[in-house]
Amino acid sequence: MPSSEFQLLSSILENKGKSVPDILSNISAFQIAVPSWALGAGGTRFGRFSIGGEPRNLEEKLEDIGLLAKLTKKTDAVSLHIPWDIPEDVEAIKQKAQSLEISFDAMNSNTFQDYGQDLTYKMGSLSNADSAIRQQAVDHNKQVIEIGKSLGSKGLTVWLADGSNFPGQASIRKSLQWTSESLQSIYSDLPSDWKLLLEYKPYEPNFYHTVIPDWGTSSFLCKQLGDQAKVLVDLGHHLPNTNIEQIVATLMHQDMLAGFHFNDSKYGDDDLSTGSIKPYQLFLIFCELIGGAEDEAQAWESISWMIDASHNTKDPLEDLIQALEAIAIAYAKALLVDRGKLTQCQMGGDTVGAQEILQDAFQTDVRPLVKEARIQAGGVESPLEYYRTEKIREKLISQRGKNSQATGL
């Protein structure tokens, strides 16, 4: 029996001409991938504090994502990070994932740290002045593609930490050229039904310049590669007060939006829980996404969705439950926007009317919709409450140990 809150909201929305069954269907269909590195306690460059019961291998990471999928009905895929999570037995991992109804989202390469490879990435990888190091980074990305092919993935995500900390340390122009050449070599091995998701970041770990600092540079490189390369937007990878929704709209206008890494930020790339700092911005981003899809600027199905957050004071599973809920809420609110009336206000110069339309949707408490969609899909009424009531973390500590640490962290 649907809750009284849901019944009341349904009546209000139907009076506004909204189809509640369609909204519920859209909410249920919207799924967000969970990265394999998000299941352990996060940290900063100053320290990391274990929470116990962390997944000790890829199998246990899949089990944690399977639990999230069962409770929330908002995730159905894992995004692997290589070499942190190279499957030892591909067929066994595929069977494990299938039993949990988990698929494999885009694969993530790693050339931003040393992990035992022959040559160091201290001075860069795909942009390194040393051609042997560039080739090593290219070969790694090609290896990631092969692993992804064996698992059924359809994408490669590339994020570069490459850049410099001091003026004169590196040639800005040559670094960009070497990166372009390296990416072209990687792209040549990309299967025809895959996409390359190219991420950008204005600073950190390099603080004078990064080779791919913004969406424009990423888009420029992608257009050099071909139609299968598009721009990945990480919500934390922007300078303070950047209009991310404008970036999203611009990329969709060009059919160049590869996907999202969801998180939130106060000052920079803080990797905070999605929606914990700027929920209205997240709502506005979804407004642009829905509008762009409805206007056929870019197909909704062509966009990838993943959480990329890691905070060292939360239980990571609780953090992911909160993030999945926040994303679903922002999306549901954006679905309520009366786009016909909004277009009329925009065409007629009615600034006040346009604001009222957006505020009406944003201020609507859509939690009953999100909850009902989850229940109808087979999830639990309150995932976080269930997780705590059932003492899931305590059970994981009992099974895996108090000092277990997730790989890659």
CSV table of C-alpha atoms in Angstrom, one decimal:
chain,number,residue,atom,x,y,z
A,1,MET,CA,0.0,0.0,0.0
A,2,PRO,CA,1.6,3.3,-1.1
A,3,SER,CA,2.2,5.8,1.7
A,4,SER,CA,-0.2,8.7,2.4
A,5,GLU,CA,2.6,11.1,1.5
A,6,PHE,CA,3.0,9.5,-1.9
A,7,GLN,CA,-0.8,9.5,-2.5
A,8,LEU,CA,-1.0,13.2,-1.6
A,9,LEU,CA,2.0,14.1,-3.9
A,10,SER,CA,0.6,12.0,-6.7
A,11,SER,CA,-2.7,13.9,-6.5
A,12,ILE,CA,-0.9,17.2,-6.6
A,13,LEU,CA,1.2,16.2,-9.5
A,14,GLU,CA,-1.7,14.8,-11.5
A,15,ASN,CA,-3.6,18.0,-11.0
A,16,LYS,CA,-0.6,19.7,-12.7
A,17,GLY,CA,-0.8,17.4,-15.6
A,18,LYS,CA,2.1,15.2,-14.6
A,19,SER,CA,2.1,11.4,-15.3
A,20,VAL,CA,3.2,9.8,-12.0
A,21,PRO,CA,3.6,6.3,-13.5
A,22,ASP,CA,6.0,7.8,-16.1
A,23,ILE,CA,7.9,9.7,-13.4
A,24,LEU,CA,8.3,6.5,-11.3
A,25,SER,CA,9.4,4.6,-14.4
A,26,ASN,CA,12.1,7.2,-15.2
A,27,ILE,CA,13.3,7.2,-11.6
A,28,SER,CA,13.6,3.4,-11.6
A,29,ALA,CA,15.4,3.2,-14.9
A,30,PHE,CA,18.0,5.8,-13.9
A,31,GLN,CA,21.0,3.7,-12.6
A,32,ILE,CA,24.4,5.0,-11.4
A,33,ALA,CA,27.5,2.9,-11.5
A,34,VAL,CA,29.7,2.5,-8.3
A,35,PRO,CA,33.5,2.6,-8.7
A,36,SER,CA,35.5,-0.3,-7.2
A,37,TRP,CA,37.6,2.2,-5.2
A,38,ALA,CA,34.6,3.7,-3.3
A,39,LEU,CA,34.0,0.7,-1.1
A,40,GLY,CA,36.9,1.3,1.3
A,41,ALA,CA,37.5,4.2,3.7
A,42,GLY,CA,38.7,7.3,1.8
A,43,GLY,CA,41.4,9.7,3.0
A,44,THR,CA,43.5,12.7,2.3
A,45,ARG,CA,47.2,13.1,1.7
A,46,PHE,CA,47.5,13.6,5.5
A,47,GLY,CA,46.0,10.4,6.6
A,48,ARG,CA,43.5,7.6,6.3
A,49,PHE,CA,41.3,6.1,9.0
A,50,SER,CA,40.1,2.5,8.4
A,51,ILE,CA,36.6,1.6,9.4
A,52,GLY,CA,37.0,-2.2,9.4
A,53,GLY,CA,35.2,-4.7,7.3
A,54,GLU,CA,36.5,-3.2,4.1
A,55,PRO,CA,36.4,-5.5,1.0
A,56,ARG,CA,39.8,-7.3,0.7
A,57,ASN,CA,39.4,-8.2,-3.0
A,58,LEU,CA,37.3,-7.6,-6.1
A,59,GLU,CA,34.9,-10.4,-5.1
A,60,GLU,CA,34.0,-8.7,-1.9
A,61,LYS,CA,33.7,-5.3,-3.6
A,62,LEU,CA,31.2,-6.8,-5.9
A,63,GLU,CA,29.3,-8.2,-2.9
A,64,ASP,CA,29.2,-4.7,-1.4
A,65,ILE,CA,27.8,-3.2,-4.6
A,66,GLY,CA,25.4,-6.1,-4.8
A,67,LEU,CA,24.1,-5.1,-1.4
A,68,LEU,CA,23.7,-1.5,-2.5
A,69,ALA,CA,21.8,-2.6,-5.6
A,70,LYS,CA,19.5,-4.8,-3.5
A,71,LEU,CA,18.7,-2.1,-1.0
A,72,THR,CA,18.6,1.0,-3.2
A,73,LYS,CA,17.7,-0.3,-6.7
A,74,LYS,CA,19.8,2.7,-7.9
A,75,THR,CA,23.0,0.9,-9.1
A,76,ASP,CA,23.5,-2.0,-11.4
A,77,ALA,CA,27.1,-1.6,-12.5
A,78,VAL,CA,30.7,-1.4,-11.2
A,79,SER,CA,33.5,0.7,-12.7
A,80,LEU,CA,36.8,-1.0,-12.2
A,81,HIS,CA,40.1,0.8,-11.6
A,82,ILE,CA,43.2,-0.9,-13.1
A,83,PRO,CA,45.7,-2.1,-11.8
A,84,TRP,CA,44.0,-1.9,-8.4
A,85,ASP,CA,41.3,-4.4,-9.4
A,86,ILE,CA,42.7,-6.7,-12.1
A,87,PRO,CA,40.5,-9.9,-12.1
A,88,GLU,CA,42.6,-13.0,-11.3
A,89,ASP,CA,39.9,-15.2,-12.8
A,90,VAL,CA,37.9,-13.3,-15.4
A,91,GLU,CA,35.2,-16.0,-15.8
A,92,ALA,CA,34.7,-16.3,-12.1
A,93,ILE,CA,34.4,-12.6,-11.7
A,94,LYS,CA,31.9,-12.4,-14.5
A,95,GLN,CA,29.8,-15.2,-12.9
A,96,LYS,CA,30.0,-13.4,-9.5
A,97,ALA,CA,28.8,-10.2,-11.0
A,98,GLN,CA,26.1,-11.9,-12.9
A,99,SER,CA,24.8,-13.6,-9.8
A,100,LEU,CA,24.6,-10.2,-8.2
A,101,GLU,CA,23.0,-8.6,-11.3
A,102,ILE,CA,26.0,-6.3,-11.7
A,103,SER,CA,27.4,-5.3,-15.0
A,104,PHE,CA,30.8,-3.7,-15.8
A,105,ASP,CA,30.7,0.0,-16.6
A,106,ALA,CA,33.6,2.0,-18.0
A,107,MET,CA,37.1,0.9,-17.1
A,108,ASN,CA,39.5,3.4,-15.4
A,109,SER,CA,43.2,3.4,-16.2
A,110,ASN,CA,45.9,4.6,-13.7
A,111,THR,CA,48.9,6.6,-14.8
A,112,PHE,CA,48.8,9.1,-11.9
A,113,GLN,CA,50.9,7.0,-9.5
A,114,ASP,CA,53.7,4.4,-9.4
A,115,TYR,CA,52.6,0.9,-8.6
A,116,GLY,CA,55.6,-1.2,-9.6
A,117,GLN,CA,55.8,-0.5,-13.3
A,118,ASP,CA,59.3,-0.2,-14.9
A,119,LEU,CA,59.4,3.6,-15.4
A,120,THR,CA,58.1,6.3,-13.0
A,121,TYR,CA,55.2,8.7,-13.7
A,122,LYS,CA,56.7,11.3,-11.4
A,123,MET,CA,57.0,13.8,-14.3
A,124,GLY,CA,54.0,12.7,-16.2
A,125,SER,CA,52.7,9.8,-18.3
A,126,LEU,CA,51.0,10.4,-21.6
A,127,SER,CA,52.6,13.9,-21.8
A,128,ASN,CA,56.0,12.9,-20.5
A,129,ALA,CA,59.1,14.2,-22.3
A,130,ASP,CA,60.5,10.7,-22.3
A,131,SER,CA,58.9,8.7,-25.2
A,132,ALA,CA,59.5,5.4,-23.4
A,133,ILE,CA,57.4,6.6,-20.5
A,134,ARG,CA,54.7,7.7,-22.8
A,135,GLN,CA,54.7,4.3,-24.5
A,136,GLN,CA,54.5,2.6,-21.1
A,137,ALA,CA,51.4,4.7,-20.3
A,138,VAL,CA,49.8,4.0,-23.7
A,139,ASP,CA,50.4,0.2,-23.3
A,140,HIS,CA,48.8,0.3,-19.8
A,141,ASN,CA,45.6,1.9,-21.3
A,142,LYS,CA,45.6,-0.7,-24.0
A,143,GLN,CA,45.8,-3.4,-21.4
A,144,VAL,CA,42.9,-1.9,-19.6
A,145,ILE,CA,40.9,-2.0,-22.8
A,146,GLU,CA,41.7,-5.7,-23.2
A,147,ILE,CA,40.6,-6.4,-19.6
A,148,GLY,CA,37.4,-4.5,-20.2
A,149,LYS,CA,36.6,-6.4,-23.4
A,150,SER,CA,36.9,-9.7,-21.5
A,151,LEU,CA,34.4,-8.4,-18.9
A,152,GLY,CA,31.9,-6.9,-21.3
A,153,SER,CA,32.7,-3.2,-20.6
A,154,LYS,CA,32.1,-0.7,-23.3
A,155,GLY,CA,34.2,2.3,-22.2
A,156,LEU,CA,37.6,3.6,-21.1
A,157,THR,CA,37.9,6.5,-18.8
A,158,VAL,CA,41.2,8.5,-18.9
A,159,TRP,CA,42.1,11.0,-16.3
A,160,LEU,CA,45.6,12.5,-16.3
A,161,ALA,CA,47.4,14.0,-13.4
A,162,ASP,CA,50.0,15.2,-15.9
A,163,GLY,CA,51.2,18.8,-15.6
A,164,SER,CA,53.8,20.8,-13.7
A,165,ASN,CA,54.3,22.4,-10.4
A,166,PHE,CA,56.6,25.3,-11.4
A,167,PRO,CA,57.0,27.6,-14.4
A,168,GLY,CA,59.5,26.3,-16.8
A,169,GLN,CA,59.3,22.7,-15.5
A,170,ALA,CA,57.6,21.5,-18.6
A,171,SER,CA,56.8,22.7,-22.1
A,172,ILE,CA,53.0,23.4,-21.9
A,173,ARG,CA,52.7,23.2,-25.7
A,174,LYS,CA,54.7,20.1,-26.2
A,175,SER,CA,53.0,18.4,-23.2
A,176,LEU,CA,49.7,18.9,-24.9
A,177,GLN,CA,51.0,17.6,-28.3
A,178,TRP,CA,52.5,14.5,-26.7
A,179,THR,CA,49.2,13.8,-24.9
A,180,SER,CA,47.3,14.1,-28.2
A,181,GLU,CA,49.7,11.7,-29.9
A,182,SER,CA,49.4,9.2,-27.0
A,183,LEU,CA,45.7,9.4,-26.9
A,184,GLN,CA,45.5,8.8,-30.7
A,185,SER,CA,47.6,5.6,-30.1
A,186,ILE,CA,45.2,4.4,-27.4
A,187,TYR,CA,42.1,5.3,-29.5
A,188,SER,CA,43.4,3.2,-32.3
A,189,ASP,CA,42.8,0.1,-30.1
A,190,LEU,CA,39.3,1.2,-29.0
A,191,PRO,CA,36.6,-1.3,-30.1
A,192,SER,CA,34.1,0.1,-32.5
A,193,ASP,CA,31.3,-0.2,-29.9
A,194,TRP,CA,33.2,1.5,-27.1
A,195,LYS,CA,33.6,5.1,-26.1
A,196,LEU,CA,36.6,6.9,-24.6
A,197,LEU,CA,35.7,9.2,-21.7
A,198,LEU,CA,38.3,12.0,-21.3
A,199,GLU,CA,38.3,13.7,-18.0
A,200,TYR,CA,39.7,17.2,-17.1
A,201,LYS,CA,40.8,18.9,-13.9
A,202,PRO,CA,42.2,22.5,-13.4
A,203,TYR,CA,44.7,21.6,-10.7
A,204,GLU,CA,46.0,18.9,-8.3
A,205,PRO,CA,48.3,17.1,-8.0
A,206,ASN,CA,50.1,19.6,-10.2
A,207,PHE,CA,49.5,23.2,-9.2
A,208,TYR,CA,51.1,25.4,-11.9
A,209,HIS,CA,49.5,23.7,-14.9
A,210,THR,CA,47.6,20.6,-15.8
A,211,VAL,CA,47.7,19.3,-19.4
A,212,ILE,CA,43.9,18.9,-19.6
A,213,PRO,CA,42.6,21.6,-17.3
A,214,ASP,CA,39.1,22.2,-18.6
A,215,TRP,CA,36.3,21.0,-20.8
A,216,GLY,CA,37.4,22.9,-23.8
A,217,THR,CA,40.8,21.2,-23.9
A,218,SER,CA,39.2,17.8,-23.3
A,219,SER,CA,36.8,18.5,-26.2
A,220,PHE,CA,39.6,19.7,-28.4
A,221,LEU,CA,41.5,16.5,-27.9
A,222,CYS,CA,38.4,14.3,-28.3
A,223,LYS,CA,37.6,15.9,-31.6
A,224,GLN,CA,41.1,15.1,-32.8
A,225,LEU,CA,40.5,11.4,-31.9
A,226,GLY,CA,37.0,10.8,-33.4
A,227,ASP,CA,33.3,10.3,-32.7
A,228,GLN,CA,33.9,7.7,-30.0
A,229,ALA,CA,35.8,10.1,-27.7
A,230,LYS,CA,33.7,12.5,-25.5
A,231,VAL,CA,34.2,14.7,-22.5
A,232,LEU,CA,33.7,13.3,-18.9
A,233,VAL,CA,32.5,15.9,-16.3
A,234,ASP,CA,33.5,15.3,-12.7
A,235,LEU,CA,31.5,17.8,-10.6
A,236,GLY,CA,34.5,18.4,-8.3
A,237,HIS,CA,36.9,19.2,-11.2
A,238,HIS,CA,36.1,22.9,-11.5
A,239,LEU,CA,37.3,26.1,-10.1
A,240,PRO,CA,35.1,27.6,-7.4
A,241,ASN,CA,31.7,29.0,-8.7
A,242,THR,CA,32.1,27.5,-12.1
A,243,ASN,CA,28.7,27.3,-14.0
A,244,ILE,CA,28.8,23.5,-14.5
A,245,GLU,CA,25.3,23.4,-15.9
A,246,GLN,CA,26.4,25.7,-18.7
A,247,ILE,CA,29.3,23.4,-19.4
A,248,VAL,CA,26.8,20.5,-19.6
A,249,ALA,CA,24.5,22.4,-21.9
A,250,THR,CA,27.4,23.3,-24.2
A,251,LEU,CA,28.7,19.8,-24.4
A,252,MET,CA,25.3,18.4,-25.1
A,253,HIS,CA,24.8,21.0,-27.8
A,254,GLN,CA,27.8,19.5,-29.5
A,255,ASP,CA,26.9,15.8,-28.7
A,256,MET,CA,30.2,15.7,-26.8
A,257,LEU,CA,29.1,14.7,-23.2
A,258,ALA,CA,30.5,11.3,-22.3
A,259,GLY,CA,29.2,11.2,-18.8
A,260,PHE,CA,29.5,12.2,-15.1
A,261,HIS,CA,31.4,11.5,-12.0
A,262,PHE,CA,29.1,12.6,-9.2
A,263,ASN,CA,30.4,14.2,-6.0
A,264,ASP,CA,30.2,17.6,-4.4
A,265,SER,CA,32.7,20.3,-3.3
A,266,LYS,CA,33.0,23.4,-1.2
A,267,TYR,CA,36.4,24.7,-2.2
A,268,GLY,CA,37.9,22.4,-4.8
A,269,ASP,CA,38.0,18.7,-5.7
A,270,ASP,CA,36.8,17.8,-2.2
A,271,ASP,CA,35.0,14.5,-3.3
A,272,LEU,CA,32.2,15.1,-0.8
A,273,SER,CA,28.9,13.3,-0.8
A,274,THR,CA,26.8,14.2,-3.9
A,275,GLY,CA,24.2,16.8,-3.0
A,276,SER,CA,25.6,17.6,0.4
A,277,ILE,CA,26.9,21.1,-0.4
A,278,LYS,CA,25.2,22.3,-3.6
A,279,PRO,CA,21.9,20.5,-4.2
A,280,TYR,CA,20.4,23.3,-6.2
A,281,GLN,CA,23.3,23.1,-8.7
A,282,LEU,CA,22.8,19.4,-9.0
A,283,PHE,CA,19.1,20.0,-9.8
A,284,LEU,CA,20.0,22.6,-12.4
A,285,ILE,CA,22.5,20.3,-14.0
A,286,PHE,CA,19.7,17.7,-14.4
A,287,CYS,CA,17.4,20.3,-15.8
A,288,GLU,CA,19.9,20.9,-18.6
A,289,LEU,CA,20.4,17.1,-19.1
A,290,ILE,CA,16.7,16.5,-19.4
A,291,GLY,CA,16.2,19.5,-21.6
A,292,GLY,CA,19.0,18.6,-23.9
A,293,ALA,CA,17.7,15.0,-24.2
A,294,GLU,CA,14.1,16.2,-24.9
A,295,ASP,CA,15.4,18.6,-27.5
A,296,GLU,CA,17.4,15.8,-29.1
A,297,ALA,CA,20.7,17.6,-28.7
A,298,GLN,CA,22.2,14.3,-27.3
A,299,ALA,CA,20.6,11.0,-26.5
A,300,TRP,CA,20.1,10.3,-22.8
A,301,GLU,CA,21.2,6.7,-23.3
A,302,SER,CA,24.6,7.9,-24.6
A,303,ILE,CA,25.5,9.4,-21.2
A,304,SER,CA,27.3,7.4,-18.5
A,305,TRP,CA,26.7,7.9,-14.8
A,306,MET,CA,29.1,7.1,-11.9
A,307,ILE,CA,29.7,8.2,-8.3
A,308,ASP,CA,33.3,9.4,-7.6
A,309,ALA,CA,33.4,10.4,-4.0
A,310,SER,CA,35.6,9.3,-1.1
A,311,HIS,CA,35.5,10.8,2.4
A,312,ASN,CA,37.5,9.6,5.4
A,313,THR,CA,35.0,10.2,8.1
A,314,LYS,CA,32.1,8.2,6.8
A,315,ASP,CA,31.2,4.5,6.4
A,316,PRO,CA,31.6,4.3,2.6
A,317,LEU,CA,28.5,2.2,2.1
A,318,GLU,CA,26.4,4.7,4.1
A,319,ASP,CA,28.0,7.5,2.0
A,320,LEU,CA,27.1,5.7,-1.2
A,321,ILE,CA,23.5,5.1,0.0
A,322,GLN,CA,23.2,8.9,0.7
A,323,ALA,CA,24.7,9.8,-2.7
A,324,LEU,CA,22.5,7.5,-4.7
A,325,GLU,CA,19.5,9.0,-2.9
A,326,ALA,CA,20.6,12.6,-3.4
A,327,ILE,CA,21.1,11.9,-7.2
A,328,ALA,CA,17.7,10.3,-7.5
A,329,ILE,CA,16.1,13.2,-5.7
A,330,ALA,CA,17.7,15.9,-7.9
A,331,TYR,CA,16.8,13.9,-11.0
A,332,ALA,CA,13.2,13.5,-9.8
A,333,LYS,CA,12.8,17.2,-9.1
A,334,ALA,CA,14.1,18.1,-12.6
A,335,LEU,CA,11.5,15.8,-14.1
A,336,LEU,CA,8.8,17.9,-12.5
A,337,VAL,CA,9.9,21.1,-14.3
A,338,ASP,CA,7.1,22.3,-16.6
A,339,ARG,CA,9.3,22.7,-19.7
A,340,GLY,CA,6.6,24.0,-21.9
A,341,LYS,CA,5.9,26.9,-19.5
A,342,LEU,CA,9.6,27.4,-18.9
A,343,THR,CA,10.1,27.8,-22.7
A,344,GLN,CA,7.3,30.3,-22.9
A,345,CYS,CA,8.9,32.4,-20.1
A,346,GLN,CA,12.3,32.2,-21.8
A,347,MET,CA,10.9,33.3,-25.2
A,348,GLY,CA,8.8,36.1,-23.6
A,349,GLY,CA,11.6,37.4,-21.4
A,350,ASP,CA,9.7,36.5,-18.2
A,351,THR,CA,12.6,36.2,-15.7
A,352,VAL,CA,10.4,36.0,-12.6
A,353,GLY,CA,8.1,33.4,-14.1
A,354,ALA,CA,11.1,31.2,-15.2
A,355,GLN,CA,12.5,31.4,-11.6
A,356,GLU,CA,9.1,30.4,-10.1
A,357,ILE,CA,8.9,27.4,-12.4
A,358,LEU,CA,12.3,26.1,-11.4
A,359,GLN,CA,11.7,26.9,-7.7
A,360,ASP,CA,8.3,25.1,-7.7
A,361,ALA,CA,10.0,21.9,-8.9
A,362,PHE,CA,13.1,22.2,-6.7
A,363,GLN,CA,11.1,22.9,-3.5
A,364,THR,CA,8.8,19.9,-4.1
A,365,ASP,CA,9.5,17.1,-1.6
A,366,VAL,CA,10.0,14.2,-4.0
A,367,ARG,CA,11.2,11.7,-1.5
A,368,PRO,CA,7.9,9.9,-1.5
A,369,LEU,CA,8.3,9.4,-5.3
A,370,VAL,CA,11.9,8.1,-4.9
A,371,LYS,CA,10.8,5.8,-2.1
A,372,GLU,CA,7.8,4.4,-4.0
A,373,ALA,CA,9.9,3.9,-7.1
A,374,ARG,CA,12.4,2.0,-5.0
A,375,ILE,CA,9.8,-0.2,-3.3
A,376,GLN,CA,8.1,-1.0,-6.6
A,377,ALA,CA,11.5,-2.1,-8.0
A,378,GLY,CA,12.0,-4.4,-5.0
A,379,GLY,CA,14.2,-2.3,-2.8
A,380,VAL,CA,13.7,-1.4,0.9
A,381,GLU,CA,11.7,1.5,2.2
A,382,SER,CA,14.7,3.2,3.9
A,383,PRO,CA,18.1,1.8,2.8
A,384,LEU,CA,20.2,3.7,5.4
A,385,GLU,CA,17.9,2.8,8.2
A,386,TYR,CA,17.9,-0.8,7.1
A,387,TYR,CA,21.7,-0.8,6.9
A,388,ARG,CA,22.0,0.5,10.4
A,389,THR,CA,19.2,-1.5,12.0
A,390,GLU,CA,20.7,-4.7,10.5
A,391,LYS,CA,24.2,-3.7,11.7
A,392,ILE,CA,25.7,-4.4,8.3
A,393,ARG,CA,29.0,-2.8,9.1
A,394,GLU,CA,29.4,-4.9,12.3
A,395,LYS,CA,28.7,-8.0,10.3
A,396,LEU,CA,31.3,-7.1,7.7
A,397,ILE,CA,33.9,-6.5,10.4
A,398,SER,CA,33.1,-9.9,11.9
A,399,GLN,CA,33.5,-11.5,8.4
A,400,ARG,CA,36.5,-9.6,7.1
A,401,GLY,CA,38.3,-8.3,10.2
A,402,LYS,CA,38.7,-5.0,11.9
A,403,ASN,CA,41.9,-4.1,10.0
A,404,SER,CA,41.0,-5.1,6.5
A,405,GLN,CA,41.8,-2.5,3.9
A,406,ALA,CA,40.3,-2.1,0.4
A,407,THR,CA,42.7,-2.5,-2.5
A,408,GLY,CA,43.9,0.7,-4.1
A,409,LEU,CA,43.5,2.8,-1.0
